[in-house]
Amino acid sequence: MIASLPMYDRPANAAAHDRLWAGIRDGLRDAGLDAPNTLSRDVLYRDSWGRDDLVLGQICVLPWKLRFAGKLTLIGASDYGVDTCPPGFFNAVMVARADDPREAAELVGGRFAANALHSQSGYGAAMNFANRVGLILPDPVITGAHDKSVAMVAEGTADFCFIDAHTFRMQQTDLPAARACRIVHRTRPVPGQSFVTRPGQDPAPYFAAIKAAIAGLSASDRATLGLRDIIRLPDAAYDITIAQGVAFPD
């Protein structure tokens, strides 16, 4: 069995994530549910979603909508207190170099870096923004990670990228390249990274264990993770617009 909290797990906050998991694990065991001792960091996040031994994972709203709705048990959305978003929601930010004065419409004609074509914040939100304002995004350079996208922008090999707003906030403390960049635009809110488990499970004890573990974090770990709560959102919140060309890979 595996447990994974991969969406915001970084070297700088790995120990805090371990302590969060310990709290969740103990809560699940108290409820009579099996849970592994430690997080499984050797499993690629998107491979974990199809595992029949998944105890806990996190999923982005775009792959949920495209592939996994009804194939996993949705527990609740994470709340990281993202600016301009209601509890349980997040958005993407369009990022450019701090010394680049161009605004969004001008930047869209430049070089675009994206972590993945199935990423809501890196590509889906960018496509929805472009469609809404009548712009055409160039084909992106696929970097494989938000950190790499920001690094390309900072070094001048890309003009802009779209990334998860909470990731950009974390990057300000542990990725020097991010401090050479600025936010140009914020996209519309969508459900935050959501906690899931294998299909056929009752979400209630998982929700309770996660909520209690978050509440039990130390002030230091709470500040490190930025995690405020788990929020139960209505199913309709996950019915996001998928721009043409956005697809989950086979």
CSV table of C-alpha atoms in Angstrom, one decimal:
chain,number,residue,atom,x,y,z
A,1,MET,CA,0.0,0.0,0.0
A,2,ILE,CA,1.1,3.5,-0.7
A,3,ALA,CA,0.5,7.1,0.4
A,4,SER,CA,1.6,10.1,-1.5
A,5,LEU,CA,1.4,13.9,-1.0
A,6,PRO,CA,3.3,14.9,-4.1
A,7,MET,CA,1.9,18.1,-5.3
A,8,TYR,CA,3.8,20.5,-3.0
A,9,ASP,CA,6.4,18.1,-1.6
A,10,ARG,CA,9.8,19.8,-1.9
A,11,PRO,CA,13.1,19.2,-0.2
A,12,ALA,CA,12.6,22.3,1.9
A,13,ASN,CA,9.3,21.0,3.3
A,14,ALA,CA,9.7,17.2,3.2
A,15,ALA,CA,10.1,16.9,6.9
A,16,ALA,CA,6.9,18.9,7.5
A,17,HIS,CA,5.1,16.7,5.0
A,18,ASP,CA,6.4,13.6,6.9
A,19,ARG,CA,4.9,14.9,10.1
A,20,LEU,CA,1.6,15.7,8.4
A,21,TRP,CA,1.5,12.2,7.1
A,22,ALA,CA,2.2,10.8,10.5
A,23,GLY,CA,-0.8,12.6,11.9
A,24,ILE,CA,-3.0,11.4,9.0
A,25,ARG,CA,-1.7,7.8,9.3
A,26,ASP,CA,-2.4,7.6,13.0
A,27,GLY,CA,-5.9,9.0,12.5
A,28,LEU,CA,-6.6,6.4,9.8
A,29,ARG,CA,-5.4,3.6,12.0
A,30,ASP,CA,-7.5,4.9,14.9
A,31,ALA,CA,-10.4,4.6,12.5
A,32,GLY,CA,-9.5,1.0,11.7
A,33,LEU,CA,-8.0,1.7,8.3
A,34,ASP,CA,-4.6,0.3,7.2
A,35,ALA,CA,-2.0,3.0,6.4
A,36,PRO,CA,1.7,2.7,5.5
A,37,ASN,CA,4.3,4.0,7.9
A,38,THR,CA,5.8,6.5,5.5
A,39,LEU,CA,5.1,8.4,2.3
A,40,SER,CA,5.9,6.7,-1.0
A,41,ARG,CA,8.2,9.2,-2.8
A,42,ASP,CA,9.4,6.6,-5.3
A,43,VAL,CA,6.1,6.4,-7.2
A,44,LEU,CA,5.4,9.0,-9.9
A,45,TYR,CA,2.3,11.0,-8.8
A,46,ARG,CA,0.3,10.2,-11.9
A,47,ASP,CA,1.1,6.5,-11.6
A,48,SER,CA,-0.2,6.4,-8.0
A,49,TRP,CA,-3.8,7.3,-9.1
A,50,GLY,CA,-4.3,4.0,-10.8
A,51,ARG,CA,-3.0,1.9,-8.0
A,52,ASP,CA,-5.4,-0.4,-6.2
A,53,ASP,CA,-3.4,-0.1,-3.0
A,54,LEU,CA,-3.6,3.7,-2.9
A,55,VAL,CA,-4.3,4.8,0.7
A,56,LEU,CA,-4.0,8.5,0.1
A,57,GLY,CA,-2.9,10.7,-2.8
A,58,GLN,CA,-3.5,14.1,-4.3
A,59,ILE,CA,-4.8,14.9,-7.7
A,60,CYS,CA,-5.1,18.1,-9.8
A,61,VAL,CA,-8.6,19.1,-11.1
A,62,LEU,CA,-7.7,18.6,-14.7
A,63,PRO,CA,-6.6,14.9,-14.7
A,64,TRP,CA,-9.5,14.3,-12.3
A,65,LYS,CA,-12.0,15.7,-14.9
A,66,LEU,CA,-10.3,14.1,-17.9
A,67,ARG,CA,-9.6,10.7,-16.6
A,68,PHE,CA,-10.2,9.8,-12.9
A,69,ALA,CA,-13.7,11.2,-11.9
A,70,GLY,CA,-15.6,8.1,-10.7
A,71,LYS,CA,-12.4,6.0,-10.7
A,72,LEU,CA,-11.1,7.3,-7.4
A,73,THR,CA,-12.8,8.3,-4.1
A,74,LEU,CA,-12.7,12.1,-3.7
A,75,ILE,CA,-12.1,13.1,-0.1
A,76,GLY,CA,-11.8,16.9,-0.2
A,77,ALA,CA,-9.8,19.8,-1.6
A,78,SER,CA,-6.8,21.3,0.0
A,79,ASP,CA,-6.9,24.9,1.2
A,80,TYR,CA,-3.6,26.8,1.0
A,81,GLY,CA,-5.1,30.3,1.4
A,82,VAL,CA,-4.2,31.3,-2.1
A,83,ASP,CA,-4.7,35.0,-2.8
A,84,THR,CA,-8.0,35.9,-4.5
A,85,CYS,CA,-9.3,32.4,-4.1
A,86,PRO,CA,-12.1,31.1,-1.8
A,87,PRO,CA,-11.2,28.3,0.7
A,88,GLY,CA,-10.5,25.0,-1.1
A,89,PHE,CA,-9.6,26.7,-4.4
A,90,PHE,CA,-6.4,27.8,-6.1
A,91,ASN,CA,-5.4,29.4,-9.4
A,92,ALA,CA,-2.4,29.8,-11.7
A,93,VAL,CA,-0.2,32.8,-12.1
A,94,MET,CA,1.3,34.0,-15.4
A,95,VAL,CA,5.0,34.7,-14.6
A,96,ALA,CA,7.5,36.8,-16.5
A,97,ARG,CA,11.0,38.2,-15.7
A,98,ALA,CA,10.9,41.0,-13.2
A,99,ASP,CA,12.7,43.3,-15.6
A,100,ASP,CA,10.4,42.5,-18.5
A,101,PRO,CA,7.8,45.3,-18.7
A,102,ARG,CA,5.4,43.5,-21.1
A,103,GLU,CA,1.9,42.7,-20.0
A,104,ALA,CA,0.0,39.5,-20.7
A,105,ALA,CA,-1.2,40.2,-24.2
A,106,GLU,CA,2.3,41.2,-25.3
A,107,LEU,CA,4.0,38.3,-23.7
A,108,VAL,CA,1.7,35.7,-25.3
A,109,GLY,CA,3.6,36.3,-28.6
A,110,GLY,CA,6.8,35.1,-27.0
A,111,ARG,CA,8.3,31.8,-25.8
A,112,PHE,CA,6.1,29.7,-23.5
A,113,ALA,CA,7.3,27.2,-21.0
A,114,ALA,CA,4.9,24.7,-19.4
A,115,ASN,CA,5.5,21.8,-17.0
A,116,ALA,CA,3.1,19.4,-18.8
A,117,LEU,CA,0.2,19.4,-21.2
A,118,HIS,CA,-2.1,17.7,-18.6
A,119,SER,CA,-1.3,20.3,-15.9
A,120,GLN,CA,-4.2,22.5,-15.0
A,121,SER,CA,-2.0,25.3,-13.7
A,122,GLY,CA,0.8,25.0,-16.2
A,123,TYR,CA,-1.3,24.5,-19.4
A,124,GLY,CA,-5.0,24.1,-18.9
A,125,ALA,CA,-5.4,27.5,-17.2
A,126,ALA,CA,-3.2,29.1,-19.7
A,127,MET,CA,-5.3,27.9,-22.6
A,128,ASN,CA,-8.5,28.9,-20.9
A,129,PHE,CA,-7.1,32.4,-20.3
A,130,ALA,CA,-6.0,32.7,-23.9
A,131,ASN,CA,-9.3,31.6,-25.2
A,132,ARG,CA,-11.2,34.0,-23.0
A,133,VAL,CA,-9.3,37.0,-24.1
A,134,GLY,CA,-9.0,36.0,-27.8
A,135,LEU,CA,-5.3,35.2,-27.9
A,136,ILE,CA,-3.4,32.3,-29.4
A,137,LEU,CA,-0.7,30.7,-27.2
A,138,PRO,CA,2.4,29.5,-28.9
A,139,ASP,CA,3.3,25.8,-28.6
A,140,PRO,CA,5.0,25.4,-25.2
A,141,VAL,CA,8.4,24.0,-24.4
A,142,ILE,CA,7.5,21.2,-22.0
A,143,THR,CA,9.8,21.3,-19.0
A,144,GLY,CA,8.5,18.6,-16.8
A,145,ALA,CA,8.3,20.7,-13.6
A,146,HIS,CA,7.2,24.1,-12.5
A,147,ASP,CA,10.7,24.8,-11.1
A,148,LYS,CA,12.2,24.2,-14.5
A,149,SER,CA,9.6,26.5,-16.2
A,150,VAL,CA,10.4,29.4,-13.8
A,151,ALA,CA,14.1,28.8,-14.3
A,152,MET,CA,13.7,29.1,-18.1
A,153,VAL,CA,11.9,32.4,-17.6
A,154,ALA,CA,14.5,33.7,-15.2
A,155,GLU,CA,17.4,32.9,-17.5
A,156,GLY,CA,15.7,34.3,-20.6
A,157,THR,CA,15.2,31.1,-22.6
A,158,ALA,CA,11.4,31.5,-22.1
A,159,ASP,CA,9.3,34.7,-21.9
A,160,PHE,CA,6.5,33.4,-19.7
A,161,CYS,CA,5.0,30.4,-18.0
A,162,PHE,CA,1.9,29.6,-16.0
A,163,ILE,CA,2.4,27.9,-12.7
A,164,ASP,CA,0.4,27.0,-9.6
A,165,ALA,CA,0.1,30.1,-7.4
A,166,HIS,CA,1.0,28.2,-4.2
A,167,THR,CA,4.1,26.7,-5.9
A,168,PHE,CA,5.3,30.2,-6.9
A,169,ARG,CA,4.8,31.3,-3.3
A,170,MET,CA,7.0,28.5,-2.1
A,171,GLN,CA,9.6,29.1,-4.8
A,172,GLN,CA,10.2,32.6,-3.3
A,173,THR,CA,11.9,30.9,-0.3
A,174,ASP,CA,13.7,28.0,-1.9
A,175,LEU,CA,14.2,28.8,-5.7
A,176,PRO,CA,16.4,31.8,-6.4
A,177,ALA,CA,15.2,32.0,-10.0
A,178,ALA,CA,11.7,32.7,-8.8
A,179,ARG,CA,12.9,35.9,-7.1
A,180,ALA,CA,13.9,37.2,-10.5
A,181,CYS,CA,10.3,36.8,-11.8
A,182,ARG,CA,7.0,38.6,-11.3
A,183,ILE,CA,3.3,37.8,-11.5
A,184,VAL,CA,1.7,39.3,-14.6
A,185,HIS,CA,-1.8,37.8,-14.3
A,186,ARG,CA,-3.9,35.5,-12.1
A,187,THR,CA,-6.3,33.0,-13.6
A,188,ARG,CA,-9.7,32.1,-12.4
A,189,PRO,CA,-10.0,29.9,-9.3
A,190,VAL,CA,-10.6,26.1,-9.6
A,191,PRO,CA,-10.7,23.4,-6.9
A,192,GLY,CA,-7.4,23.0,-5.2
A,193,GLN,CA,-5.2,19.9,-5.2
A,194,SER,CA,-7.6,17.3,-3.9
A,195,PHE,CA,-7.1,14.3,-1.6
A,196,VAL,CA,-8.1,11.0,-3.0
A,197,THR,CA,-8.0,7.3,-2.2
A,198,ARG,CA,-8.8,4.1,-4.1
A,199,PRO,CA,-12.4,3.6,-5.4
A,200,GLY,CA,-15.1,2.2,-3.2
A,201,GLN,CA,-14.0,3.8,0.1
A,202,ASP,CA,-16.1,5.9,2.5
A,203,PRO,CA,-14.4,9.3,2.4
A,204,ALA,CA,-15.6,10.4,5.8
A,205,PRO,CA,-12.8,8.8,8.0
A,206,TYR,CA,-10.2,10.0,5.6
A,207,PHE,CA,-11.6,13.5,5.7
A,208,ALA,CA,-11.7,13.4,9.5
A,209,ALA,CA,-8.1,12.1,9.7
A,210,ILE,CA,-6.7,14.8,7.3
A,211,LYS,CA,-8.6,17.6,9.0
A,212,ALA,CA,-7.4,16.6,12.5
A,213,ALA,CA,-3.8,16.2,11.2
A,214,ILE,CA,-3.8,19.7,9.7
A,215,ALA,CA,-5.2,21.1,12.9
A,216,GLY,CA,-2.5,19.3,14.9
A,217,LEU,CA,0.4,20.8,12.9
A,218,SER,CA,2.9,22.9,14.8
A,219,ALA,CA,3.0,26.6,14.0
A,220,SER,CA,6.3,26.0,12.3
A,221,ASP,CA,5.0,23.2,10.1
A,222,ARG,CA,1.8,25.1,9.3
A,223,ALA,CA,3.9,28.1,8.1
A,224,THR,CA,6.2,25.8,6.1
A,225,LEU,CA,3.4,23.9,4.3
A,226,GLY,CA,1.0,26.8,4.0
A,227,LEU,CA,-1.8,24.2,4.4
A,228,ARG,CA,-4.8,25.6,6.3
A,229,ASP,CA,-7.6,23.0,6.0
A,230,ILE,CA,-9.3,20.4,3.9
A,231,ILE,CA,-12.6,21.6,2.3
A,232,ARG,CA,-15.5,19.5,1.0
A,233,LEU,CA,-16.6,21.0,-2.3
A,234,PRO,CA,-19.7,20.2,-4.3
A,235,ASP,CA,-19.2,17.9,-7.3
A,236,ALA,CA,-20.2,20.8,-9.6
A,237,ALA,CA,-17.1,22.7,-8.6
A,238,TYR,CA,-15.0,20.1,-10.4
A,239,ASP,CA,-16.9,20.6,-13.7
A,240,ILE,CA,-14.2,22.9,-15.1
A,241,THR,CA,-13.9,24.0,-18.7
A,242,ILE,CA,-11.3,22.0,-20.6
A,243,ALA,CA,-9.7,23.9,-23.5
A,244,GLN,CA,-9.4,22.2,-26.8
A,245,GLY,CA,-6.0,20.4,-27.1
A,246,VAL,CA,-5.7,19.7,-23.4
A,247,ALA,CA,-5.5,15.9,-22.8
A,248,PHE,CA,-4.3,13.4,-20.3
A,249,PRO,CA,-1.5,11.3,-21.8
A,250,ASP,CA,-2.2,7.6,-22.5
